[in-house]
JSON list of C-alpha atoms in Angstrom, two decimals:
[
{"chain": "A", "resi": 242, "resn": "MET", "atom": "CA", "xyz": [114.72, 105.38, 90.42]},
{"chain": "A", "resi": 243, "resn": "ASN", "atom": "CA", "xyz": [114.35, 108.99, 91.52]},
{"chain": "A", "resi": 244, "resn": "ILE", "atom": "CA", "xyz": [112.10, 110.09, 94.36]},
{"chain": "A", "resi": 245, "resn": "GLN", "atom": "CA", "xyz": [109.45, 111.65, 92.09]},
{"chain": "A", "resi": 246, "resn": "ASP", "atom": "CA", "xyz": [109.09, 108.36, 90.19]},
{"chain": "A", "resi": 247, "resn": "GLN", "atom": "CA", "xyz": [108.74, 106.46, 93.46]},
{"chain": "A", "resi": 248, "resn": "ILE", "atom": "CA", "xyz": [106.10, 108.91, 94.71]},
{"chain": "A", "resi": 249, "resn": "GLN", "atom": "CA", "xyz": [104.21, 108.50, 91.43]},
{"chain": "A", "resi": 250, "resn": "ILE", "atom": "CA", "xyz": [104.19, 104.71, 91.91]},
{"chain": "A", "resi": 251, "resn": "ILE", "atom": "CA", "xyz": [102.86, 105.15, 95.46]},
{"chain": "A", "resi": 252, "resn": "LYS", "atom": "CA", "xyz": [100.09, 107.46, 94.20]},
{"chain": "A", "resi": 253, "resn": "THR", "atom": "CA", "xyz": [99.06, 105.31, 91.22]},
{"chain": "A", "resi": 254, "resn": "LYS", "atom": "CA", "xyz": [99.91, 101.71, 92.12]},
{"chain": "A", "resi": 255, "resn": "MET", "atom": "CA", "xyz": [99.75, 101.67, 95.94]},
{"chain": "A", "resi": 256, "resn": "PRO", "atom": "CA", "xyz": [96.37, 103.24, 96.82]},
{"chain": "A", "resi": 257, "resn": "GLU", "atom": "CA", "xyz": [96.18, 101.93, 100.41]},
{"chain": "A", "resi": 258, "resn": "THR", "atom": "CA", "xyz": [99.70, 103.13, 101.11]},
{"chain": "A", "resi": 259, "resn": "TYR", "atom": "CA", "xyz": [98.87, 106.55, 99.68]},
{"chain": "A", "resi": 260, "resn": "LYS", "atom": "CA", "xyz": [95.74, 106.70, 101.84]},
{"chain": "A", "resi": 261, "resn": "ALA", "atom": "CA", "xyz": [97.79, 105.73, 104.92]},
{"chain": "A", "resi": 262, "resn": "ILE", "atom": "CA", "xyz": [100.20, 108.59, 104.20]},
{"chain": "A", "resi": 263, "resn": "GLN", "atom": "CA", "xyz": [97.31, 111.04, 103.84]},
{"chain": "A", "resi": 264, "resn": "ASP", "atom": "CA", "xyz": [95.72, 109.72, 107.06]},
{"chain": "A", "resi": 265, "resn": "ARG", "atom": "CA", "xyz": [98.99, 110.33, 108.91]},
{"chain": "A", "resi": 266, "resn": "GLU", "atom": "CA", "xyz": [99.02, 113.90, 107.67]},
{"chain": "A", "resi": 267, "resn": "LYS", "atom": "CA", "xyz": [95.53, 114.70, 109.00]},
{"chain": "A", "resi": 268, "resn": "GLY", "atom": "CA", "xyz": [95.16, 112.14, 111.77]},
{"chain": "A", "resi": 269, "resn": "VAL", "atom": "CA", "xyz": [92.16, 109.88, 112.30]},
{"chain": "A", "resi": 270, "resn": "THR", "atom": "CA", "xyz": [89.77, 109.76, 115.23]},
{"chain": "A", "resi": 271, "resn": "ASP", "atom": "CA", "xyz": [87.00, 107.33, 116.12]},
{"chain": "A", "resi": 272, "resn": "VAL", "atom": "CA", "xyz": [84.38, 106.98, 118.82]},
{"chain": "A", "resi": 273, "resn": "ILE", "atom": "CA", "xyz": [85.13, 104.12, 121.20]},
{"chain": "A", "resi": 274, "resn": "ASP", "atom": "CA", "xyz": [82.89, 103.51, 124.22]},
{"chain": "A", "resi": 275, "resn": "GLY", "atom": "CA", "xyz": [81.27, 106.88, 123.66]},
{"chain": "A", "resi": 276, "resn": "LYS", "atom": "CA", "xyz": [84.56, 108.77, 123.67]},
{"chain": "A", "resi": 277, "resn": "ARG", "atom": "CA", "xyz": [86.35, 110.29, 120.69]},
{"chain": "A", "resi": 278, "resn": "VAL", "atom": "CA", "xyz": [89.89, 108.94, 120.62]},
{"chain": "A", "resi": 279, "resn": "THR", "atom": "CA", "xyz": [92.84, 109.46, 118.32]},
{"chain": "A", "resi": 280, "resn": "VAL", "atom": "CA", "xyz": [93.41, 106.31, 116.26]},
{"chain": "A", "resi": 281, "resn": "ILE", "atom": "CA", "xyz": [96.14, 107.78, 114.06]},
{"chain": "A", "resi": 282, "resn": "PRO", "atom": "CA", "xyz": [97.95, 110.85, 115.40]},
{"chain": "A", "resi": 283, "resn": "VAL", "atom": "CA", "xyz": [98.42, 113.98, 113.30]},
{"chain": "A", "resi": 284, "resn": "TYR", "atom": "CA", "xyz": [101.86, 114.07, 111.68]},
{"chain": "A", "resi": 285, "resn": "GLY", "atom": "CA", "xyz": [101.12, 117.12, 109.53]},
{"chain": "A", "resi": 286, "resn": "ALA", "atom": "CA", "xyz": [103.55, 117.90, 106.73]},
{"chain": "A", "resi": 287, "resn": "GLU", "atom": "CA", "xyz": [106.26, 115.93, 108.57]},
{"chain": "A", "resi": 288, "resn": "VAL", "atom": "CA", "xyz": [104.78, 112.73, 107.12]},
{"chain": "A", "resi": 289, "resn": "TYR", "atom": "CA", "xyz": [105.84, 113.77, 103.61]},
{"chain": "A", "resi": 290, "resn": "ALA", "atom": "CA", "xyz": [109.36, 114.51, 104.82]},
{"chain": "A", "resi": 291, "resn": "LEU", "atom": "CA", "xyz": [109.48, 111.05, 106.43]},
{"chain": "A", "resi": 292, "resn": "VAL", "atom": "CA", "xyz": [108.34, 109.42, 103.18]},
{"chain": "A", "resi": 293, "resn": "ARG", "atom": "CA", "xyz": [110.99, 111.25, 101.16]},
{"chain": "A", "resi": 294, "resn": "ARG", "atom": "CA", "xyz": [113.71, 110.40, 103.68]},
{"chain": "A", "resi": 295, "resn": "GLY", "atom": "CA", "xyz": [112.72, 106.73, 103.51]},
{"chain": "A", "resi": 296, "resn": "LEU", "atom": "CA", "xyz": [112.66, 106.82, 99.71]},
{"chain": "A", "resi": 297, "resn": "ARG", "atom": "CA", "xyz": [116.18, 108.31, 99.75]},
{"chain": "A", "resi": 298, "resn": "GLY", "atom": "CA", "xyz": [117.41, 105.33, 101.78]},
{"chain": "A", "resi": 299, "resn": "GLU", "atom": "CA", "xyz": [117.25, 106.56, 105.36]},
{"chain": "A", "resi": 300, "resn": "PRO", "atom": "CA", "xyz": [116.13, 103.78, 107.72]},
{"chain": "A", "resi": 301, "resn": "ASN", "atom": "CA", "xyz": [113.46, 104.21, 110.40]},
{"chain": "A", "resi": 302, "resn": "CYS", "atom": "CA", "xyz": [111.45, 106.82, 108.46]},
{"chain": "A", "resi": 303, "resn": "PHE", "atom": "CA", "xyz": [109.11, 105.07, 106.01]},
{"chain": "A", "resi": 304, "resn": "TRP", "atom": "CA", "xyz": [108.72, 101.60, 104.52]},
{"chain": "A", "resi": 305, "resn": "ALA", "atom": "CA", "xyz": [105.72, 100.24, 102.59]},
{"chain": "A", "resi": 306, "resn": "MET", "atom": "CA", "xyz": [104.72, 97.15, 100.64]},
{"chain": "A", "resi": 307, "resn": "GLU", "atom": "CA", "xyz": [101.61, 96.80, 98.48]},
{"chain": "A", "resi": 308, "resn": "ALA", "atom": "CA", "xyz": [100.64, 94.98, 95.28]},
{"chain": "A", "resi": 309, "resn": "GLY", "atom": "CA", "xyz": [104.16, 93.68, 94.72]},
{"chain": "A", "resi": 310, "resn": "TYR", "atom": "CA", "xyz": [105.77, 97.10, 95.15]},
{"chain": "A", "resi": 311, "resn": "VAL", "atom": "CA", "xyz": [108.17, 97.88, 97.98]},
{"chain": "A", "resi": 312, "resn": "MET", "atom": "CA", "xyz": [109.03, 101.51, 98.72]},
{"chain": "A", "resi": 313, "resn": "GLY", "atom": "CA", "xyz": [111.17, 103.17, 101.34]},
{"chain": "A", "resi": 314, "resn": "THR", "atom": "CA", "xyz": [113.87, 101.74, 103.56]},
{"chain": "A", "resi": 315, "resn": "PRO", "atom": "CA", "xyz": [113.33, 99.01, 106.17]},
{"chain": "A", "resi": 316, "resn": "PHE", "atom": "CA", "xyz": [113.50, 99.87, 109.84]},
{"chain": "A", "resi": 317, "resn": "ASN", "atom": "CA", "xyz": [116.78, 98.65, 111.32]},
{"chain": "A", "resi": 318, "resn": "MET", "atom": "CA", "xyz": [115.32, 98.00, 114.76]},
{"chain": "A", "resi": 319, "resn": "PRO", "atom": "CA", "xyz": [115.15, 94.19, 115.02]},
{"chain": "A", "resi": 320, "resn": "THR", "atom": "CA", "xyz": [111.82, 94.03, 116.83]},
{"chain": "A", "resi": 321, "resn": "VAL", "atom": "CA", "xyz": [110.10, 96.29, 114.30]},
{"chain": "A", "resi": 322, "resn": "SER", "atom": "CA", "xyz": [111.10, 94.16, 111.30]},
{"chain": "A", "resi": 323, "resn": "ARG", "atom": "CA", "xyz": [110.29, 90.97, 113.20]},
{"chain": "A", "resi": 324, "resn": "ASP", "atom": "CA", "xyz": [106.86, 92.24, 114.24]},
{"chain": "A", "resi": 325, "resn": "ILE", "atom": "CA", "xyz": [106.02, 93.48, 110.74]},
{"chain": "A", "resi": 326, "resn": "ALA", "atom": "CA", "xyz": [106.94, 90.08, 109.26]},
{"chain": "A", "resi": 327, "resn": "TRP", "atom": "CA", "xyz": [104.84, 88.30, 111.90]},
{"chain": "A", "resi": 328, "resn": "TYR", "atom": "CA", "xyz": [101.77, 90.47, 111.17]},
{"chain": "A", "resi": 329, "resn": "MET", "atom": "CA", "xyz": [102.16, 90.05, 107.42]},
{"chain": "A", "resi": 330, "resn": "VAL", "atom": "CA", "xyz": [102.29, 86.26, 107.67]},
{"chain": "A", "resi": 331, "resn": "SER", "atom": "CA", "xyz": [99.73, 85.87, 110.47]},
{"chain": "A", "resi": 332, "resn": "PHE", "atom": "CA", "xyz": [97.07, 88.13, 109.01]},
{"chain": "A", "resi": 333, "resn": "GLY", "atom": "CA", "xyz": [97.82, 87.96, 105.28]},
{"chain": "A", "resi": 334, "resn": "CYS", "atom": "CA", "xyz": [98.37, 91.69, 104.96]},
{"chain": "A", "resi": 335, "resn": "LEU", "atom": "CA", "xyz": [97.67, 93.11, 101.53]},
{"chain": "A", "resi": 336, "resn": "HIS", "atom": "CA", "xyz": [99.65, 96.22, 102.34]},
{"chain": "A", "resi": 337, "resn": "VAL", "atom": "CA", "xyz": [101.98, 97.46, 105.05]},
{"chain": "A", "resi": 338, "resn": "CYS", "atom": "CA", "xyz": [102.94, 101.08, 105.68]},
{"chain": "A", "resi": 339, "resn": "THR", "atom": "CA", "xyz": [105.37, 101.81, 108.50]},
{"chain": "A", "resi": 340, "resn": "PHE", "atom": "CA", "xyz": [106.28, 105.13, 110.12]},
{"chain": "A", "resi": 341, "resn": "PRO", "atom": "CA", "xyz": [108.25, 105.97, 113.27]},
{"chain": "A", "resi": 342, "resn": "LEU", "atom": "CA", "xyz": [106.47, 107.07, 116.42]},
{"chain": "A", "resi": 343, "resn": "LEU", "atom": "CA", "xyz": [106.20, 110.78, 116.99]},
{"chain": "A", "resi": 344, "resn": "PRO", "atom": "CA", "xyz": [107.83, 112.04, 120.20]},
{"chain": "A", "resi": 345, "resn": "SER", "atom": "CA", "xyz": [104.33, 112.62, 121.63]},
{"chain": "A", "resi": 346, "resn": "GLU", "atom": "CA", "xyz": [103.51, 108.92, 121.07]},
{"chain": "A", "resi": 347, "resn": "VAL", "atom": "CA", "xyz": [106.58, 107.62, 122.87]},
{"chain": "A", "resi": 348, "resn": "THR", "atom": "CA", "xyz": [105.93, 106.50, 126.43]},
{"chain": "A", "resi": 349, "resn": "ASN", "atom": "CA", "xyz": [108.29, 106.19, 129.34]},
{"chain": "A", "resi": 350, "resn": "GLY", "atom": "CA", "xyz": [108.11, 102.89, 131.17]},
{"chain": "A", "resi": 351, "resn": "THR", "atom": "CA", "xyz": [104.57, 102.22, 132.32]},
{"chain": "A", "resi": 352, "resn": "HIS", "atom": "CA", "xyz": [103.29, 105.77, 131.68]}
]
Protein backbone atom coordinates (compact mmCIF):
# COMPACT_ATOMS: atom_id res chain seq x y z
CA MET A 1 0.00 0.00 0.00
CA ASN A 2 1.43 3.40 -0.91
CA ILE A 3 1.94 6.19 1.60
CA GLN A 4 -0.98 8.30 0.33
CA ASP A 5 -3.37 5.35 0.81
CA GLN A 6 -2.05 4.82 4.34
CA ILE A 7 -2.47 8.51 5.16
CA GLN A 8 -6.03 8.38 3.84
CA ILE A 9 -6.78 5.44 6.17
CA ILE A 10 -5.35 7.38 9.12
CA LYS A 11 -7.50 10.41 8.25
CA THR A 12 -10.74 8.48 7.65
CA LYS A 13 -10.54 5.33 9.80
CA MET A 14 -8.23 6.34 12.67
CA PRO A 15 -9.65 9.63 14.02
CA GLU A 16 -7.86 9.56 17.39
CA THR A 17 -4.55 8.83 15.69
CA TYR A 18 -5.12 11.68 13.25
CA LYS A 19 -5.94 14.01 16.15
CA ALA A 20 -2.77 12.89 17.97
CA ILE A 21 -0.71 13.74 14.88
CA GLN A 22 -2.34 17.18 14.66
CA ASP A 23 -1.79 17.75 18.40
CA ARG A 24 1.91 16.96 17.96
CA GLU A 25 2.13 19.54 15.19
CA LYS A 26 0.70 22.37 17.31
CA GLY A 27 1.50 21.18 20.82
CA VAL A 28 -0.94 21.08 23.72
CA THR A 29 -0.81 22.98 26.99
CA ASP A 30 -2.89 22.70 30.14
CA VAL A 31 -3.14 24.48 33.47
CA ILE A 32 -1.86 22.36 36.35
CA ASP A 33 -1.71 23.80 39.87
CA GLY A 34 -2.31 27.26 38.44
CA LYS A 35 0.59 27.04 35.99
CA ARG A 36 0.38 26.58 32.23
CA VAL A 37 2.50 23.59 31.29
CA THR A 38 3.28 21.86 28.02
CA VAL A 39 1.52 18.51 27.90
CA ILE A 40 2.47 17.69 24.31
CA PRO A 41 5.47 19.55 22.87
CA VAL A 42 5.32 21.31 19.51
CA TYR A 43 6.78 19.15 16.74
CA GLY A 44 5.71 21.48 13.93
CA ALA A 45 5.88 20.12 10.39
CA GLU A 46 8.46 17.54 11.54
CA VAL A 47 5.58 15.38 12.80
CA TYR A 48 4.38 14.79 9.24
CA ALA A 49 7.89 13.82 8.15
CA LEU A 50 8.05 11.35 11.06
CA VAL A 51 4.70 9.83 10.05
CA ARG A 52 5.81 9.40 6.45
CA ARG A 53 9.14 7.89 7.50
CA GLY A 54 7.31 5.40 9.72
CA LEU A 55 4.86 4.56 6.94
CA ARG A 56 7.82 3.90 4.61
CA GLY A 57 9.18 1.34 7.08
CA GLU A 58 11.70 3.32 9.12
CA PRO A 59 11.64 2.24 12.78
CA ASN A 60 11.56 4.68 15.71
CA CYS A 61 9.60 7.38 13.84
CA PHE A 62 5.87 6.60 14.02
CA TRP A 63 3.67 3.63 14.91
CA ALA A 64 -0.08 3.65 15.56
CA MET A 65 -2.90 1.20 16.20
CA GLU A 66 -6.62 2.03 16.20
CA ALA A 67 -9.86 0.29 15.25
CA GLY A 68 -8.05 -2.78 13.94
CA TYR A 69 -5.67 -0.76 11.76
CA VAL A 70 -1.92 -0.71 12.33
CA MET A 71 0.16 1.96 10.60
CA GLY A 72 3.83 2.81 10.68
CA THR A 73 6.80 0.76 11.82
CA PRO A 74 7.32 -0.51 15.38
CA PHE A 75 10.03 1.00 17.53
CA ASN A 76 13.00 -1.36 17.76
CA MET A 77 13.97 -0.26 21.25
CA PRO A 78 12.96 -3.19 23.50
CA THR A 79 11.69 -1.10 26.40
CA VAL A 80 9.46 1.02 24.15
CA SER A 81 7.67 -1.98 22.63
CA ARG A 82 7.42 -3.66 26.03
CA ASP A 83 5.98 -0.55 27.67
CA ILE A 84 3.48 0.03 24.86
CA ALA A 85 2.26 -3.57 25.13
CA TRP A 86 1.95 -3.24 28.91
CA TYR A 87 -0.12 -0.03 28.65
CA MET A 88 -2.36 -1.51 25.96
CA VAL A 89 -3.15 -4.58 28.04
CA SER A 90 -3.30 -2.85 31.44
CA PHE A 91 -5.52 0.04 30.40
CA GLY A 92 -7.42 -1.42 27.44
CA CYS A 93 -6.20 1.23 25.03
CA LEU A 94 -8.51 1.90 22.11
CA HIS A 95 -5.71 3.57 20.20
CA VAL A 96 -1.96 4.00 20.48
CA CYS A 97 0.13 6.57 18.62
CA THR A 98 3.88 6.57 19.21
CA PHE A 99 6.49 9.17 18.25
CA PRO A 100 10.15 9.58 19.23
CA LEU A 101 11.19 12.20 21.74
CA LEU A 102 12.38 15.49 20.36
CA PRO A 103 15.95 16.44 21.30
CA SER A 104 14.52 19.13 23.62
CA GLU A 105 12.55 16.43 25.49
CA VAL A 106 15.55 14.19 26.10
CA THR A 107 17.05 14.51 29.56
CA ASN A 108 20.52 13.72 30.77
CA GLY A 109 20.65 11.60 33.90
CA THR A 110 18.67 13.23 36.67
CA HIS A 111 18.32 16.62 34.95
